[in-house]
GROMACS .gro file of C-alpha atoms in nm:
model
  440
    1MET     CA    1  16.021   9.497  13.796
    2ASN     CA    2  16.292   9.304  13.931
    3ILE     CA    3  16.324   8.924  13.769
    4SER     CA    4  16.571   8.659  13.938
    5LYS     CA    5  16.610   8.258  13.864
    6GLU     CA    6  16.683   8.049  14.148
    7GLN     CA    7  16.868   7.719  14.044
    8ILE     CA    8  16.706   7.405  14.232
    9ASP     CA    9  16.891   7.155  14.032
   10GLU     CA   10  17.015   7.107  13.689
   11LEU     CA   11  16.660   7.064  13.577
   12ASN     CA   12  16.456   7.262  13.762
   13ALA     CA   13  16.427   7.651  13.867
   14VAL     CA   14  16.233   7.893  14.060
   15VAL     CA   15  16.179   8.253  13.844
   16LYS     CA   16  16.091   8.495  14.125
   17VAL     CA   17  15.929   8.843  14.005
   18ALA     CA   18  15.905   9.151  14.189
   19ILE     CA   19  15.622   9.416  14.035
   20THR     CA   20  15.613   9.747  14.203
   21LYS     CA   21  15.350  10.029  14.202
   22GLU     CA   22  15.556  10.247  13.933
   23ASP     CA   23  15.537   9.920  13.700
   24TYR     CA   24  15.184   9.924  13.666
   25GLN     CA   25  15.006  10.249  13.809
   26ASP     CA   26  14.993  10.446  13.495
   27ARG     CA   27  14.826  10.159  13.257
   28VAL     CA   28  14.562  10.104  13.544
   29ASP     CA   29  14.519  10.500  13.565
   30GLY     CA   30  14.500  10.517  13.199
   31ILE     CA   31  14.241  10.258  13.196
   32LEU     CA   32  14.027  10.399  13.425
   33LYS     CA   33  13.983  10.746  13.273
   34ASP     CA   34  13.862  10.550  12.983
   35TYR     CA   35  13.628  10.396  13.197
   36ARG     CA   36  13.506  10.693  13.352
   37LYS     CA   37  13.449  10.854  13.028
   38SER     CA   38  13.243  10.557  12.910
   39ALA     CA   39  13.081  10.511  13.226
   40ASN     CA   40  12.666  10.497  13.297
   41ILE     CA   41  12.592  10.512  13.596
   42PRO     CA   42  12.270  10.652  13.730
   43GLY     CA   43  12.276  11.000  13.898
   44PHE     CA   44  12.582  11.124  13.715
   45ARG     CA   45  12.626  11.257  13.358
   46LYS     CA   46  12.850  11.059  13.133
   47GLY     CA   47  13.165  11.144  13.173
   48HIS     CA   48  13.138  11.296  13.497
   49VAL     CA   49  13.150  11.031  13.731
   50PRO     CA   50  13.373  11.105  14.031
   51MET     CA   51  13.715  10.912  13.962
   52GLY     CA   52  13.689  10.769  14.324
   53LEU     CA   53  13.375  10.583  14.243
   54ILE     CA   54  13.533  10.451  13.951
   55LYS     CA   55  13.786  10.315  14.119
   56LYS     CA   56  13.586  10.172  14.404
   57GLN     CA   57  13.378   9.963  14.105
   58TYR     CA   58  13.644   9.927  13.845
   59GLY     CA   59  13.999   9.941  14.032
   60LYS     CA   60  14.066   9.606  14.160
   61ALA     CA   61  13.965   9.423  13.856
   62VAL     CA   62  14.196   9.647  13.646
   63LEU     CA   63  14.516   9.614  13.875
   64VAL     CA   64  14.436   9.263  13.876
   65ASP     CA   65  14.394   9.223  13.448
   66GLU     CA   66  14.685   9.474  13.407
   67VAL     CA   67  14.945   9.309  13.654
   68ASN     CA   68  14.857   8.960  13.485
   69LYS     CA   69  14.961   9.078  13.142
   70LEU     CA   70  15.254   9.264  13.299
   71LEU     CA   71  15.336   8.922  13.479
   72GLN     CA   72  15.266   8.744  13.144
   73ASP     CA   73  15.479   8.994  12.897
   74ASN     CA   74  15.784   9.017  13.113
   75LEU     CA   75  15.798   8.630  13.215
   76ASN     CA   76  15.789   8.516  12.838
   77LYS     CA   77  16.065   8.790  12.762
   78TYR     CA   78  16.275   8.668  13.044
   79LEU     CA   79  16.260   8.307  12.921
   80THR     CA   80  16.363   8.440  12.561
   81GLU     CA   81  16.648   8.652  12.674
   82GLU     CA   82  16.797   8.397  12.887
   83LYS     CA   83  16.791   8.150  12.650
   84LEU     CA   84  16.608   7.905  12.902
   85ASP     CA   85  16.502   7.573  12.747
   86VAL     CA   86  16.195   7.507  12.932
   87LEU     CA   87  15.970   7.219  12.908
   88GLY     CA   88  15.565   7.268  12.913
   89ASN     CA   89  15.510   7.644  13.081
   90PRO     CA   90  15.565   7.786  13.425
   91LEU     CA   91  15.394   7.688  13.686
   92PRO     CA   92  15.267   7.981  13.955
   93LYS     CA   93  15.359   7.888  14.272
   94GLN     CA   94  15.044   7.906  14.546
   95GLN     CA   95  15.085   8.194  14.800
   96ASP     CA   96  14.865   8.145  15.096
   97ASN     CA   97  14.926   8.540  15.211
   98PHE     CA   98  14.881   8.688  14.878
   99ASP     CA   99  14.697   9.075  14.897
  100TRP     CA  100  14.615   9.272  14.626
  101ASP     CA  101  14.583   9.548  14.856
  102LYS     CA  102  14.936   9.614  14.884
  103ASP     CA  103  15.135   9.824  14.647
  104GLU     CA  104  15.414   9.571  14.531
  105PHE     CA  105  15.353   9.242  14.442
  106ASP     CA  106  15.597   8.910  14.445
  107PHE     CA  107  15.518   8.622  14.240
  108GLU     CA  108  15.731   8.293  14.185
  109PHE     CA  109  15.701   8.005  13.875
  110GLU     CA  110  15.861   7.690  13.896
  111ILE     CA  111  15.984   7.561  13.566
  112GLY     CA  112  16.120   7.247  13.413
  113LEU     CA  113  16.418   7.288  13.213
  114ALA     CA  114  16.543   7.094  12.883
  115PRO     CA  115  16.814   6.881  13.003
  116ASP     CA  116  17.190   6.839  12.840
  117PHE     CA  117  17.287   6.546  12.647
  118GLN     CA  118  17.468   6.475  12.308
  119VAL     CA  119  17.285   6.263  12.034
  120GLU     CA  120  17.545   5.984  11.835
  121LEU     CA  121  17.421   5.970  11.485
  122GLU     CA  122  17.694   5.690  11.402
  123THR     CA  123  17.565   5.385  11.545
  124LYS     CA  124  17.796   5.118  11.713
  125ASN     CA  125  17.564   4.812  11.562
  126PRO     CA  126  17.439   4.875  11.232
  127ILE     CA  127  17.034   4.880  11.184
  128THR     CA  128  16.878   4.690  10.921
  129GLN     CA  129  16.776   4.885  10.608
  130TYR     CA  130  16.537   4.664  10.392
  131LYS     CA  131  16.566   4.682  10.010
  132ILE     CA  132  16.244   4.514   9.931
  133VAL     CA  133  16.222   4.338   9.560
  134ALA     CA  134  15.941   4.222   9.354
  135ASP     CA  135  16.010   3.885   9.285
  136LYS     CA  136  15.915   3.682   8.946
  137LYS     CA  137  15.621   3.544   9.149
  138MET     CA  138  15.474   3.902   9.250
  139VAL     CA  139  15.562   4.033   8.910
  140ASP     CA  140  15.354   3.769   8.738
  141GLU     CA  141  15.092   3.795   8.937
  142GLN     CA  142  15.083   4.177   8.840
  143VAL     CA  143  15.050   4.079   8.522
  144GLU     CA  144  14.807   3.844   8.537
  145ARG     CA  145  14.577   4.066   8.758
  146ILE     CA  146  14.630   4.342   8.450
  147GLN     CA  147  14.501   4.085   8.218
  148LYS     CA  148  14.221   4.042   8.413
  149GLN     CA  149  14.137   4.354   8.445
  150TYR     CA  150  14.149   4.465   8.088
  151GLY     CA  151  13.993   4.134   7.964
  152LYS     CA  152  13.640   4.067   7.880
  153LEU     CA  153  13.368   3.848   7.999
  154VAL     CA  154  13.231   3.573   7.828
  155SER     CA  155  12.909   3.472   7.960
  156LYS     CA  156  12.917   3.072   8.013
  157GLU     CA  157  12.621   2.818   8.081
  158GLU     CA  158  12.799   2.602   8.367
  159VAL     CA  159  13.004   2.750   8.635
  160ALA     CA  160  13.353   2.596   8.630
  161LYS     CA  161  13.695   2.665   8.806
  162ASP     CA  162  13.809   3.037   8.789
  163PHE     CA  163  13.500   3.187   8.688
  164GLU     CA  164  13.279   3.480   8.792
  165VAL     CA  165  12.946   3.389   8.925
  166THR     CA  166  12.696   3.715   8.959
  167GLY     CA  167  12.394   3.602   9.224
  168THR     CA  168  12.206   3.628   9.564
  169PHE     CA  169  12.306   3.562   9.896
  170LYS     CA  170  11.975   3.516  10.120
  171ASN     CA  171  11.964   3.485  10.504
  172GLU     CA  172  11.614   3.573  10.661
  173GLU     CA  173  11.753   3.543  11.043
  174GLU     CA  174  12.032   3.801  10.915
  175GLU     CA  175  11.817   3.995  10.733
  176ILE     CA  176  12.051   3.903  10.442
  177ASP     CA  177  11.981   3.982  10.073
  178LYS     CA  178  12.256   4.074   9.869
  179LYS     CA  179  12.379   4.071   9.493
  180THR     CA  180  12.720   3.997   9.511
  181THR     CA  181  12.985   3.872   9.206
  182LEU     CA  182  13.197   3.577   9.346
  183GLU     CA  183  13.552   3.533   9.202
  184LEU     CA  184  13.605   3.168   9.240
  185ASP     CA  185  14.002   3.209   9.292
  186LYS     CA  186  13.927   3.398   9.560
  187ILE     CA  187  13.733   3.140   9.740
  188LYS     CA  188  13.898   2.940  10.021
  189SER     CA  189  13.608   2.696  10.126
  190LYS     CA  190  13.689   2.344   9.910
  191LYS     CA  191  13.342   2.248  10.022
  192ALA     CA  192  13.157   2.586   9.852
  193LEU     CA  193  13.354   2.527   9.531
  194ASP     CA  194  13.238   2.197   9.522
  195ALA     CA  195  12.877   2.334   9.570
  196LEU     CA  196  12.939   2.629   9.317
  197ILE     CA  197  13.125   2.431   8.996
  198GLY     CA  198  12.881   2.273   8.775
  199SER     CA  199  12.575   2.503   8.881
  200LYS     CA  200  12.373   2.668   8.637
  201VAL     CA  201  12.175   2.989   8.607
  202GLY     CA  202  11.861   2.932   8.843
  203ASP     CA  203  12.038   2.730   9.066
  204THR     CA  204  12.043   2.769   9.418
  205VAL     CA  205  12.319   2.647   9.677
  206LYS     CA  206  12.432   2.692  10.048
  207LEU     CA  207  12.703   2.848  10.148
  208LYS     CA  208  12.806   2.902  10.499
  209SER     CA  209  12.966   3.260  10.552
  210LYS     CA  210  13.286   3.119  10.793
  211GLY     CA  211  13.629   3.075  10.602
  212LEU     CA  212  13.411   3.136  10.283
  213PHE     CA  213  13.704   3.356  10.148
  214LYS     CA  214  14.088   3.368  10.155
  215GLU     CA  215  14.086   3.710  10.250
  216ASP     CA  216  13.849   3.774  10.519
  217TYR     CA  217  13.737   4.120  10.392
  218LEU     CA  218  13.563   4.010  10.137
  219THR     CA  219  13.291   3.880  10.403
  220SER     CA  220  13.194   4.239  10.460
  221SER     CA  221  13.109   4.337  10.100
  222ALA     CA  222  12.938   3.954   9.985
  223PHE     CA  223  12.660   3.956  10.250
  224GLY     CA  224  12.660   4.332  10.285
  225VAL     CA  225  12.709   4.358  10.646
  226SER     CA  226  12.960   4.604  10.840
  227GLN     CA  227  13.284   4.535  10.893
  228ASP     CA  228  13.280   4.438  11.250
  229LYS     CA  229  12.954   4.213  11.212
  230ALA     CA  230  13.167   4.007  10.932
  231GLU     CA  231  13.428   3.933  11.157
  232GLY     CA  232  13.198   3.716  11.354
  233LEU     CA  233  12.969   3.601  11.071
  234ASP     CA  234  12.897   3.233  11.106
  235ILE     CA  235  12.603   3.129  10.913
  236GLU     CA  236  12.459   2.930  10.598
  237ALA     CA  237  12.299   3.182  10.360
  238GLU     CA  238  12.140   3.044  10.013
  239PHE     CA  239  12.279   3.194   9.704
  240THR     CA  240  12.090   3.186   9.415
  241VAL     CA  241  12.317   3.219   9.084
  242GLU     CA  242  12.206   3.444   8.816
  243GLU     CA  243  12.479   3.507   8.598
  244ILE     CA  244  12.792   3.310   8.508
  245ASN     CA  245  13.093   3.479   8.344
  246GLU     CA  246  13.444   3.342   8.258
  247ARG     CA  247  13.736   3.661   8.233
  248GLU     CA  248  13.896   3.621   7.914
  249LEU     CA  249  14.255   3.759   7.963
  250ALA     CA  250  14.366   4.075   7.769
  251ALA     CA  251  14.659   4.008   7.543
  252LEU     CA  252  14.973   4.154   7.635
  253ASP     CA  253  15.044   4.339   7.288
  254GLN     CA  254  15.076   4.726   7.216
  255GLU     CA  255  14.725   4.848   7.253
  256LEU     CA  256  14.746   4.737   7.630
  257PHE     CA  257  15.104   4.853   7.658
  258ASP     CA  258  14.973   5.203   7.532
  259LYS     CA  259  14.665   5.219   7.749
  260LEU     CA  260  14.865   5.132   8.039
  261PHE     CA  261  15.181   5.376   8.015
  262GLY     CA  262  15.147   5.583   7.698
  263LYS     CA  263  15.204   5.589   7.355
  264ASP     CA  264  15.484   5.311   7.289
  265GLU     CA  265  15.668   5.361   7.674
  266VAL     CA  266  15.630   5.004   7.672
  267THR     CA  267  15.669   4.737   7.344
  268THR     CA  268  15.734   4.424   7.476
  269GLU     CA  269  15.603   4.183   7.745
  270LYS     CA  270  16.009   4.219   7.884
  271GLU     CA  271  15.956   4.569   7.905
  272LEU     CA  272  15.617   4.510   8.067
  273LYS     CA  273  15.758   4.288   8.346
  274GLU     CA  274  16.049   4.540   8.375
  275LYS     CA  275  15.837   4.847   8.421
  276ILE     CA  276  15.585   4.670   8.690
  277LYS     CA  277  15.918   4.529   8.854
  278GLU     CA  278  16.048   4.874   8.884
  279ASP     CA  279  15.703   5.093   8.964
  280SER     CA  280  15.663   4.777   9.258
  281GLU     CA  281  15.982   4.849   9.397
  282LYS     CA  282  15.943   5.201   9.382
  283GLN     CA  283  15.635   5.181   9.622
  284PHE     CA  284  15.779   4.953   9.851
  285GLU     CA  285  16.063   5.236   9.930
  286GLN     CA  286  15.765   5.403  10.119
  287GLN     CA  287  15.771   5.124  10.358
  288SER     CA  288  16.111   5.029  10.370
  289ASP     CA  289  16.189   5.430  10.468
  290GLN     CA  290  15.903   5.395  10.714
  291LYS     CA  291  16.067   5.121  10.899
  292LEU     CA  292  16.386   5.225  10.893
  293LEU     CA  293  16.269   5.554  11.022
  294ASN     CA  294  16.093   5.373  11.326
  295ASP     CA  295  16.391   5.142  11.411
  296ILE     CA  296  16.606   5.481  11.393
  297THR     CA  297  16.370   5.620  11.597
  298GLU     CA  298  16.356   5.369  11.850
  299HIS     CA  299  16.765   5.323  11.831
  300PHE     CA  300  16.824   5.686  11.990
  301ILE     CA  301  16.544   5.692  12.257
  302GLU     CA  302  16.683   5.317  12.412
  303ASN     CA  303  17.057   5.472  12.357
  304THR     CA  304  17.042   5.852  12.420
  305LYS     CA  305  17.056   5.860  12.856
  306PHE     CA  306  16.932   6.187  12.988
  307GLU     CA  307  16.681   6.261  13.299
  308LEU     CA  308  16.356   6.500  13.253
  309PRO     CA  309  16.200   6.660  13.531
  310ALA     CA  310  15.948   6.451  13.577
  311GLY     CA  311  15.836   6.592  13.926
  312PHE     CA  312  15.731   6.931  13.738
  313LEU     CA  313  15.602   6.768  13.442
  314THR     CA  314  15.378   6.529  13.623
  315LYS     CA  315  15.266   6.825  13.770
  316TRP     CA  316  15.238   7.056  13.460
  317ILE     CA  317  15.011   6.796  13.331
  318GLN     CA  318  14.815   6.769  13.644
  319MET     CA  319  14.732   7.140  13.639
  320THR     CA  320  14.687   7.237  13.283
  321GLY     CA  321  14.454   6.992  13.125
  322GLU     CA  322  14.083   7.078  13.055
  323GLU     CA  323  14.011   6.924  13.390
  324GLN     CA  324  14.261   6.891  13.628
  325LEU     CA  325  14.398   6.526  13.703
  326SER     CA  326  14.445   6.349  14.030
  327GLU     CA  327  14.799   6.289  14.099
  328GLU     CA  328  14.753   5.902  13.992
  329GLN     CA  329  14.640   6.035  13.683
  330ALA     CA  330  14.893   6.264  13.578
  331ASN     CA  331  15.134   5.976  13.672
  332GLU     CA  332  14.988   5.796  13.453
  333GLU     CA  333  14.966   6.041  13.153
  334TYR     CA  334  15.334   6.086  13.162
  335GLU     CA  335  15.419   5.755  13.176
  336LYS     CA  336  15.253   5.780  12.825
  337SER     CA  337  15.403   6.059  12.708
  338GLU     CA  338  15.738   6.056  12.836
  339LYS     CA  339  15.872   5.842  12.539
  340GLY     CA  340  15.742   6.078  12.292
  341LEU     CA  341  15.905   6.386  12.474
  342ARG     CA  342  16.214   6.231  12.486
  343TYR     CA  343  16.211   6.173  12.123
  344GLN     CA  344  16.083   6.526  12.070
  345LEU     CA  345  16.381   6.630  12.235
  346ILE     CA  346  16.640   6.405  12.051
  347GLU     CA  347  16.510   6.496  11.697
  348GLY     CA  348  16.536   6.855  11.826
  349LYS     CA  349  16.854   6.842  11.883
  350ILE     CA  350  16.914   6.683  11.575
  351ILE     CA  351  16.749   6.929  11.367
  352LYS     CA  352  16.913   7.224  11.534
  353GLU     CA  353  17.261   7.080  11.531
  354ASN     CA  354  17.268   6.967  11.184
  355ASP     CA  355  17.084   7.283  11.069
  356LEU     CA  356  16.803   7.125  10.909
  357GLN     CA  357  16.573   7.390  10.745
  358ILE     CA  358  16.273   7.437  10.557
  359GLN     CA  359  16.226   7.714  10.294
  360LEU     CA  360  15.925   7.812  10.133
  361GLU     CA  361  16.006   7.726   9.818
  362GLU     CA  362  16.135   7.402   9.913
  363LEU     CA  363  15.803   7.368  10.049
  364LYS     CA  364  15.659   7.464   9.761
  365GLU     CA  365  15.851   7.168   9.550
  366PHE     CA  366  15.747   6.946   9.799
  367ALA     CA  367  15.384   6.980   9.820
  368LYS     CA  368  15.394   7.008   9.381
  369GLY     CA  369  15.545   6.631   9.425
  370PHE     CA  370  15.259   6.525   9.618
  371ILE     CA  371  14.984   6.692   9.428
  372LYS     CA  372  15.167   6.516   9.123
  373SER     CA  373  15.151   6.194   9.266
  374GLN     CA  374  14.756   6.256   9.378
  375MET     CA  375  14.672   6.317   9.039
  376ALA     CA  376  14.851   6.058   8.848
  377GLN     CA  377  14.650   5.774   9.061
  378PHE     CA  378  14.357   5.935   8.877
  379GLY     CA  379  14.508   5.894   8.528
  380GLN     CA  380  14.667   6.258   8.511
  381LEU     CA  381  15.005   6.189   8.428
  382ASN     CA  382  15.168   6.528   8.290
  383PRO     CA  383  15.003   6.849   8.469
  384GLN     CA  384  15.061   7.150   8.344
  385GLU     CA  385  15.339   7.337   8.553
  386GLU     CA  386  15.089   7.642   8.593
  387GLU     CA  387  14.793   7.441   8.719
  388LEU     CA  388  15.035   7.246   8.983
  389GLU     CA  389  15.131   7.632   9.088
  390ASN     CA  390  14.793   7.714   9.152
  391ILE     CA  391  14.693   7.407   9.348
  392ALA     CA  392  15.016   7.441   9.541
  393ASN     CA  393  14.940   7.777   9.668
  394ARG     CA  394  14.584   7.709   9.729
  395VAL     CA  395  14.718   7.414   9.939
  396LEU     CA  396  14.972   7.633  10.112
  397SER     CA  397  14.727   7.933  10.214
  398ASN     CA  398  14.552   7.658  10.455
  399GLN     CA  399  14.794   7.631  10.771
  400ASP     CA  400  14.688   7.273  10.892
  401GLU     CA  401  14.798   7.160  10.550
  402VAL     CA  402  15.121   7.396  10.585
  403LYS     CA  403  15.198   7.211  10.924
  404ARG     CA  404  15.127   6.849  10.785
  405LEU     CA  405  15.379   6.900  10.467
  406SER     CA  406  15.645   7.058  10.660
  407GLU     CA  407  15.637   6.826  10.936
  408GLN     CA  408  15.684   6.504  10.628
  409LEU     CA  409  15.936   6.726  10.453
  410MET     CA  410  16.142   6.747  10.787
  411SER     CA  411  16.095   6.369  10.859
  412GLN     CA  412  16.242   6.308  10.474
  413LYS     CA  413  16.548   6.579  10.550
  414LEU     CA  414  16.587   6.330  10.867
  415LEU     CA  415  16.560   6.034  10.702
  416ASP     CA  416  16.834   6.185  10.414
  417LEU     CA  417  17.043   6.244  10.712
  418TYR     CA  418  17.002   5.969  10.892
  419LYS     CA  419  17.101   5.788  10.559
  420GLU     CA  420  17.441   5.942  10.526
  421LYS     CA  421  17.537   5.928  10.907
  422VAL     CA  422  17.384   5.625  11.071
  423ASN     CA  423  17.557   5.267  11.040
  424LEU     CA  424  17.323   5.100  10.820
  425LYS     CA  425  17.353   4.722  10.686
  426GLU     CA  426  17.129   4.641  10.358
  427LYS     CA  427  16.928   4.337  10.341
  428GLU     CA  428  16.720   4.234  10.023
  429ILE     CA  429  16.417   4.060  10.064
  430THR     CA  430  16.069   4.005   9.926
  431TYR     CA  431  15.795   4.151  10.021
  432ASP     CA  432  15.615   3.855  10.136
  433ASP     CA  433  15.954   3.796  10.331
  434PHE     CA  434  15.940   4.162  10.477
  435VAL     CA  435  15.572   4.137  10.599
  436LYS     CA  436  15.664   3.853  10.759
  437GLU     CA  437  15.962   3.941  10.925
  438VAL     CA  438  15.826   4.300  11.030
  439TYR     CA  439  15.489   4.244  11.081
  440GLY     CA  440  15.493   3.880  11.173
   0.00000   0.00000   0.00000
């Protein structure tokens, strides 16, 4: 067998494979002998079918199968040994005069080659790294939410400002009959507030769904409709008052502090606010880091210039999908995927040049950290190491989870590298201003 490469240009080449009879004949003969031993053909005893008949019946199919196996194995081996960095997979070139009745076969494969390029980590212009801070307003609002959550409901006879009113919405036309609790501090409509304040148990008021709440997502649960339907819901519904409560705020005392953080971890209101600020800003770091990662990714894509074997890749997309695409469809798919492919190549080069690797023990520790944070959300703040170890082992026995966690860990390694090497400019900002600036 002879394999050679013809370079078309820097990004395209043709690999030629010549297979002779000596390369495949022993393999074909061995399989046909096995067929002869087990073949059941009428008129012949098992194992005594003439070899000529076996060859006539099975010879061509076995030949094609074995040559294709040889071809695939040796082509892959050649690409590896020659250290050819190919994109996609080799595409066989059409040969109109190909003849399986010959003893020798010549095959040609088109290959697309990865471009050679450099990635400059030290950016010329600084990239903004947001430091999101929890301001006094946010901390105070969070303290009040905690006080409401751990406070108690006190029954009242008449609705007043900021009370909670339980009742039933009804609208025959939309088939709405939904019991719900309205928190008056979440009501946006002044007309609705005027109708509710002063009402008593048994009273019925008419409320319009459109613009009722400060947050639109509340419409769905309040009226018992899907989120899609809630977005366009514009009706008037009757609301019958069934229960009126005032939520008495919990006292900021040691009993509440211990419920929130464990015994004597927090002992004063000042420490409570400091803890809330610290925890909030820690959560904001994830959003800030994701924004930074996205911005650096976009920077590299825009500023790392190289050509791709676009013609080859378009043809590869056209030929290798579940259904063959038209040339126009393949061009559209290539345009959609080009940006992602560019970053895959850039990221791969950064990982290789900076020797970023993931070790099994490192992945296990990362998994434990993820599991620990999940458990904390359900109040399990101090899990035993043995328990974490067992859960991590179960998680890492699932290959899909291994892939997912490995990608997350590699993203973290890349982010750490960028924070060290990339030219960054820190910008301190409140969460509200961050949302406005980043998401509009």
